[in-house]
């Protein structure tokens, strides 16, 4: 269970096996053993040491987000299964080329998700056939890609068609990571939530989120988290597209109301499948850790 707190002045504490979230509108209680993550989306929230201890003891994490939706920090129990051995395997995979094959499979899943989204928007797209054809060519190019440059070229070709279709559906000006319009701000916010879930799962699996297989290493950049989360980005895209007309921004940032509604919608989408996405991310991270050491 994810607990999202976006009310300025909210107070979080623990009592008798429950996590209590108190706001001006009232109080809500959550069984501590059912809480996986607590997402703090705004400033002005207080949380007691007792609540932090109880959450950590229950295996939960607390993530703090910037107004743009970027996870600024994740408070979690410092555990990992055979972390040293798995990280040595990860570093070797990044050097010997096996890492590229993993990254390629994640990009492939992202492009399949982009294709599925375009199919779902088919009736709203004047250029559907052209977009679908471009995606099919990009998928074939990715299958044949044997170098990081070739993978990136295929990914870029798919992105060009995909974001053109997205522009038709949402009316946004085009994908821009620094974009201040509501849709770009919404995409950045949704990806931030996804990144926090991915980052935590990689840590718990014993992997180093900062050594990636496709994203170039850069100080402070969680390259593996960015590589690994590619496969789930289209699900966030679909949620933001559905809410595009409702999202509002001020000064390039989503309003508090939009942040809360988008976070709730993203988390609802990520848990709408038969198996929650957070469980899927944990499972895939553990599978990756096992695989790179065999």
Short mmCIF file of C-alpha atoms in Angstrom, two decimals:
data_model
loop_
_atom_site.label_atom_id
_atom_site.label_comp_id
_atom_site.label_asym_id
_atom_site.label_seq_id
_atom_site.Cartn_x
_atom_site.Cartn_y
_atom_site.Cartn_z
CA UNK A 1 0.00 0.00 0.00
CA UNK A 2 1.19 3.51 -0.86
CA UNK A 3 0.20 6.37 1.44
CA UNK A 4 0.26 9.72 -0.37
CA UNK A 5 0.42 12.87 1.76
CA UNK A 6 0.05 16.19 -0.05
CA UNK A 7 -1.68 18.39 2.54
CA UNK A 8 0.37 21.25 3.96
CA UNK A 9 0.38 21.01 7.76
CA UNK A 10 -0.28 17.25 7.83
CA UNK A 11 1.05 15.32 10.83
CA UNK A 12 2.12 11.69 10.63
CA UNK A 13 2.50 9.51 13.69
CA UNK A 14 2.22 5.88 14.78
CA UNK A 15 0.05 4.34 17.44
CA UNK A 16 -0.81 0.75 18.33
CA UNK A 17 0.16 -0.76 14.99
CA UNK A 18 -1.44 2.02 12.96
CA UNK A 19 -0.02 4.87 10.89
CA UNK A 20 -2.07 8.01 11.53
CA UNK A 21 -2.19 10.85 8.99
CA UNK A 22 -3.89 13.92 10.42
CA UNK A 23 -4.87 16.94 8.31
CA UNK A 24 -7.30 19.84 8.61
CA UNK A 25 -9.87 17.71 6.81
CA UNK A 26 -9.60 14.87 9.33
CA UNK A 27 -7.53 11.80 10.20
CA UNK A 28 -6.90 8.54 8.34
CA UNK A 29 -5.51 5.31 9.76
CA UNK A 30 -3.48 2.64 7.95
CA UNK A 31 -2.32 -0.72 9.38
CA UNK A 32 1.47 -0.41 9.53
CA UNK A 33 2.06 -3.94 8.25
CA UNK A 34 0.18 -3.05 5.03
CA UNK A 35 2.17 0.13 4.24
CA UNK A 36 4.89 -0.26 1.58
CA UNK A 37 5.71 3.40 0.86
CA UNK A 38 4.82 6.81 2.24
CA UNK A 39 5.10 9.55 -0.40
CA UNK A 40 5.48 13.11 0.90
CA UNK A 41 4.50 15.40 -1.97
CA UNK A 42 4.63 18.82 -0.33
CA UNK A 43 6.37 20.80 2.39
CA UNK A 44 4.91 21.55 5.79
CA UNK A 45 4.48 17.88 6.76
CA UNK A 46 5.72 16.60 10.12
CA UNK A 47 6.46 12.97 10.90
CA UNK A 48 7.44 11.65 14.31
CA UNK A 49 10.52 9.56 15.03
CA UNK A 50 8.22 6.87 16.39
CA UNK A 51 6.40 6.73 13.07
CA UNK A 52 9.70 6.51 11.16
CA UNK A 53 10.92 3.70 13.39
CA UNK A 54 7.64 1.82 13.03
CA UNK A 55 7.67 2.21 9.24
CA UNK A 56 11.28 1.01 8.97
CA UNK A 57 10.58 -1.93 11.27
CA UNK A 58 7.65 -2.85 9.00
CA UNK A 59 9.92 -2.71 5.93
CA UNK A 60 8.30 0.43 4.49
CA UNK A 61 10.05 3.45 2.98
CA UNK A 62 9.42 7.18 3.12
CA UNK A 63 10.11 9.20 -0.04
CA UNK A 64 10.31 13.01 -0.15
CA UNK A 65 9.52 14.74 -3.45
CA UNK A 66 10.38 18.14 -4.90
CA UNK A 67 7.58 20.36 -6.30
CA UNK A 68 8.52 18.98 -9.76
CA UNK A 69 7.98 15.40 -8.60
CA UNK A 70 11.66 14.49 -8.41
CA UNK A 71 12.38 12.14 -5.48
CA UNK A 72 14.80 14.13 -3.28
CA UNK A 73 15.44 11.34 -0.82
CA UNK A 74 14.25 7.92 0.28
CA UNK A 75 14.32 6.86 3.90
CA UNK A 76 14.68 3.10 4.12
CA UNK A 77 16.17 0.26 6.08
CA UNK A 78 19.85 -0.29 5.10
CA UNK A 79 19.50 -3.90 3.99
CA UNK A 80 20.41 -5.82 0.90
CA UNK A 81 20.83 -9.47 0.02
CA UNK A 82 24.48 -10.32 -0.77
CA UNK A 83 24.98 -6.73 -1.85
CA UNK A 84 28.77 -6.89 -2.34
CA UNK A 85 28.71 -9.95 -4.58
CA UNK A 86 25.78 -8.72 -6.65
CA UNK A 87 27.28 -5.30 -7.20
CA UNK A 88 30.53 -6.87 -8.41
CA UNK A 89 28.46 -8.91 -10.90
CA UNK A 90 26.61 -5.75 -11.97
CA UNK A 91 29.83 -3.82 -12.58
CA UNK A 92 31.22 -6.72 -14.63
CA UNK A 93 28.00 -6.90 -16.69
CA UNK A 94 28.27 -3.17 -17.39
CA UNK A 95 31.75 -3.74 -18.81
CA UNK A 96 31.42 -7.03 -20.72
CA UNK A 97 28.39 -6.15 -22.85
CA UNK A 98 25.78 -8.24 -21.03
CA UNK A 99 24.38 -5.07 -19.50
CA UNK A 100 23.47 -3.76 -22.94
CA UNK A 101 21.29 -6.81 -23.55
CA UNK A 102 19.37 -6.11 -20.36
CA UNK A 103 18.93 -2.44 -21.29
CA UNK A 104 17.84 -3.44 -24.78
CA UNK A 105 15.09 -5.67 -23.36
CA UNK A 106 13.82 -2.82 -21.18
CA UNK A 107 13.72 -0.40 -24.11
CA UNK A 108 11.93 -3.07 -26.15
CA UNK A 109 9.22 -3.34 -23.47
CA UNK A 110 8.89 0.44 -23.41
CA UNK A 111 8.39 0.56 -27.17
CA UNK A 112 5.78 -2.20 -26.96
CA UNK A 113 3.99 -0.11 -24.33
CA UNK A 114 4.18 2.94 -26.58
CA UNK A 115 2.71 0.87 -29.42
CA UNK A 116 -0.12 -0.28 -27.15
CA UNK A 117 -0.89 3.31 -26.14
CA UNK A 118 -1.01 4.44 -29.76
CA UNK A 119 -3.39 1.58 -30.53
CA UNK A 120 -5.61 2.67 -27.64
CA UNK A 121 -5.70 6.23 -29.04
CA UNK A 122 -6.27 5.03 -32.60
CA UNK A 123 -9.64 6.73 -33.14
CA UNK A 124 -8.23 10.08 -32.02
CA UNK A 125 -5.16 10.02 -34.28
CA UNK A 126 -5.22 11.37 -37.82
CA UNK A 127 -1.76 9.94 -38.46
CA UNK A 128 -2.30 6.56 -36.78
CA UNK A 129 -1.02 4.46 -39.69
CA UNK A 130 2.14 6.53 -39.98
CA UNK A 131 2.84 6.34 -36.24
CA UNK A 132 2.21 2.59 -36.14
CA UNK A 133 4.50 2.02 -39.11
CA UNK A 134 7.27 4.12 -37.57
CA UNK A 135 6.99 2.19 -34.30
CA UNK A 136 7.16 -1.14 -36.16
CA UNK A 137 10.33 -0.03 -37.99
CA UNK A 138 11.89 1.17 -34.74
CA UNK A 139 11.12 -2.16 -33.05
CA UNK A 140 12.82 -4.02 -35.88
CA UNK A 141 15.82 -1.68 -35.70
CA UNK A 142 16.06 -2.37 -31.97
CA UNK A 143 16.00 -6.13 -32.55
CA UNK A 144 18.99 -5.72 -34.89
CA UNK A 145 20.85 -3.21 -32.68
CA UNK A 146 24.28 -4.44 -31.54
CA UNK A 147 25.69 -1.29 -29.95
CA UNK A 148 24.52 1.31 -27.45
CA UNK A 149 24.42 3.88 -30.26
CA UNK A 150 22.13 1.65 -32.36
CA UNK A 151 19.82 1.08 -29.38
CA UNK A 152 19.60 4.82 -28.76
CA UNK A 153 18.90 5.49 -32.44
CA UNK A 154 16.01 3.00 -32.44
CA UNK A 155 14.67 4.46 -29.21
CA UNK A 156 14.84 7.98 -30.64
CA UNK A 157 13.00 6.93 -33.81
CA UNK A 158 10.22 5.40 -31.73
CA UNK A 159 10.08 8.47 -29.48
CA UNK A 160 9.66 10.81 -32.45
CA UNK A 161 6.55 8.97 -33.64
CA UNK A 162 5.21 8.35 -30.14
CA UNK A 163 5.43 11.94 -28.90
CA UNK A 164 3.91 13.20 -32.17
CA UNK A 165 0.92 10.96 -31.46
CA UNK A 166 0.90 12.15 -27.85
CA UNK A 167 0.77 15.75 -29.08
CA UNK A 168 -2.34 14.92 -31.11
CA UNK A 169 -4.01 13.32 -28.10
CA UNK A 170 -3.14 15.86 -25.42
CA UNK A 171 -2.44 19.05 -27.35
CA UNK A 172 0.82 19.53 -25.47
CA UNK A 173 3.69 21.32 -27.27
CA UNK A 174 5.99 18.27 -27.36
CA UNK A 175 8.06 16.28 -24.91
CA UNK A 176 10.40 18.52 -22.94
CA UNK A 177 11.92 17.40 -19.64
CA UNK A 178 12.11 21.05 -18.61
CA UNK A 179 8.70 21.88 -20.05
CA UNK A 180 6.50 24.11 -17.86
CA UNK A 181 3.15 23.24 -19.44
CA UNK A 182 0.78 21.03 -17.38
CA UNK A 183 1.29 17.87 -19.46
CA UNK A 184 5.10 17.93 -19.38
CA UNK A 185 4.96 18.80 -15.69
CA UNK A 186 2.56 15.88 -15.18
CA UNK A 187 4.82 13.45 -17.04
CA UNK A 188 7.81 14.53 -14.95
CA UNK A 189 5.79 14.13 -11.77
CA UNK A 190 4.52 10.67 -12.70
CA UNK A 191 8.00 9.49 -13.70
CA UNK A 192 9.28 10.75 -10.33
CA UNK A 193 6.89 8.44 -8.49
CA UNK A 194 7.92 5.53 -10.71
CA UNK A 195 11.60 6.32 -10.20
CA UNK A 196 11.22 6.22 -6.42
CA UNK A 197 9.63 2.75 -6.57
CA UNK A 198 12.33 1.47 -8.95
CA UNK A 199 15.21 2.98 -6.96
CA UNK A 200 14.05 1.33 -3.75
CA UNK A 201 13.62 -2.08 -5.36
CA UNK A 202 17.12 -1.99 -6.90
CA UNK A 203 18.65 -1.14 -3.53
CA UNK A 204 16.74 -3.93 -1.78
CA UNK A 205 17.85 -6.37 -4.50
CA UNK A 206 21.48 -5.56 -3.67
CA UNK A 207 22.19 -3.55 -6.85
CA UNK A 208 23.83 -0.16 -7.35
CA UNK A 209 21.24 2.21 -8.86
CA UNK A 210 23.99 4.55 -10.06
CA UNK A 211 25.80 2.18 -12.45
CA UNK A 212 23.66 1.72 -15.53
CA UNK A 213 23.90 -0.22 -18.76
CA UNK A 214 22.65 2.38 -21.27
CA UNK A 215 22.41 5.76 -19.56
CA UNK A 216 25.88 7.29 -19.30
CA UNK A 217 27.36 7.51 -15.82
CA UNK A 218 27.13 11.00 -14.39
CA UNK A 219 27.64 12.27 -10.88
CA UNK A 220 24.37 11.99 -8.97
CA UNK A 221 22.49 10.29 -11.80
CA UNK A 222 20.84 6.95 -10.88
CA UNK A 223 21.63 5.47 -14.30
CA UNK A 224 20.47 1.91 -13.59
CA UNK A 225 17.20 3.21 -12.15
CA UNK A 226 16.67 5.26 -15.31
CA UNK A 227 17.49 2.24 -17.51
CA UNK A 228 15.30 -0.13 -15.51
CA UNK A 229 12.23 2.13 -15.29
CA UNK A 230 11.98 2.52 -19.08
CA UNK A 231 9.74 -0.52 -19.36
CA UNK A 232 7.00 1.05 -17.24
CA UNK A 233 7.03 4.65 -18.51
CA UNK A 234 4.15 4.14 -21.02
CA UNK A 235 1.80 3.30 -18.16
CA UNK A 236 2.49 6.71 -16.63
CA UNK A 237 2.10 8.32 -20.07
CA UNK A 238 -1.38 6.82 -20.41
CA UNK A 239 -2.50 8.20 -17.04
CA UNK A 240 -1.23 11.70 -17.81
CA UNK A 241 -2.89 11.66 -21.24
CA UNK A 242 -6.19 10.70 -19.63
CA UNK A 243 -5.90 13.62 -17.18
CA UNK A 244 -4.41 16.18 -19.60
CA UNK A 245 -7.51 18.42 -19.65
CA UNK A 246 -7.69 18.54 -15.84
CA UNK A 247 -4.04 19.26 -15.02
CA UNK A 248 -3.17 22.81 -13.98
CA UNK A 249 0.19 24.45 -13.41
CA UNK A 250 1.45 27.65 -11.88
CA UNK A 251 4.95 28.93 -12.54
CA UNK A 252 5.80 25.76 -14.42
CA UNK A 253 4.78 23.48 -11.53
CA UNK A 254 1.61 21.47 -11.06
CA UNK A 255 -0.78 22.99 -8.58
CA UNK A 256 -1.17 21.18 -5.27
CA UNK A 257 -4.55 19.84 -6.33
CA UNK A 258 -3.15 18.52 -9.61
CA UNK A 259 -0.18 16.94 -7.86
CA UNK A 260 -2.42 15.05 -5.46
CA UNK A 261 -4.88 13.94 -8.14
CA UNK A 262 -2.11 12.85 -10.50
CA UNK A 263 -0.23 10.95 -7.80
CA UNK A 264 -3.43 9.15 -6.81
CA UNK A 265 -4.21 8.32 -10.46
CA UNK A 266 -0.69 7.07 -11.17
CA UNK A 267 -0.66 4.87 -8.08
CA UNK A 268 -4.15 3.59 -8.90
CA UNK A 269 -2.99 2.69 -12.41
CA UNK A 270 0.15 1.01 -11.12
CA UNK A 271 -1.98 -1.17 -8.87
CA UNK A 272 -4.90 -1.79 -11.19
CA UNK A 273 -3.43 -4.93 -12.72
CA UNK A 274 -3.96 -8.36 -11.23
CA UNK A 275 -0.53 -8.11 -9.64
CA UNK A 276 0.54 -4.71 -8.23
CA UNK A 277 3.31 -3.03 -10.15
CA UNK A 278 5.32 -2.44 -7.00
CA UNK A 279 5.43 -6.23 -6.53
CA UNK A 280 6.35 -6.65 -10.21
CA UNK A 281 9.19 -4.13 -9.85
CA UNK A 282 10.50 -5.94 -6.75
CA UNK A 283 10.33 -9.26 -8.56
CA UNK A 284 12.08 -7.97 -11.70
CA UNK A 285 14.83 -6.33 -9.62
CA UNK A 286 15.49 -9.57 -7.76
CA UNK A 287 15.45 -11.51 -11.03
CA UNK A 288 17.99 -9.07 -12.51
CA UNK A 289 20.28 -9.46 -9.50
CA UNK A 290 20.13 -13.26 -9.80
CA UNK A 291 20.62 -13.22 -13.54
CA UNK A 292 23.73 -11.06 -13.69
CA UNK A 293 25.50 -13.38 -11.22
CA UNK A 294 24.94 -16.54 -13.27
#
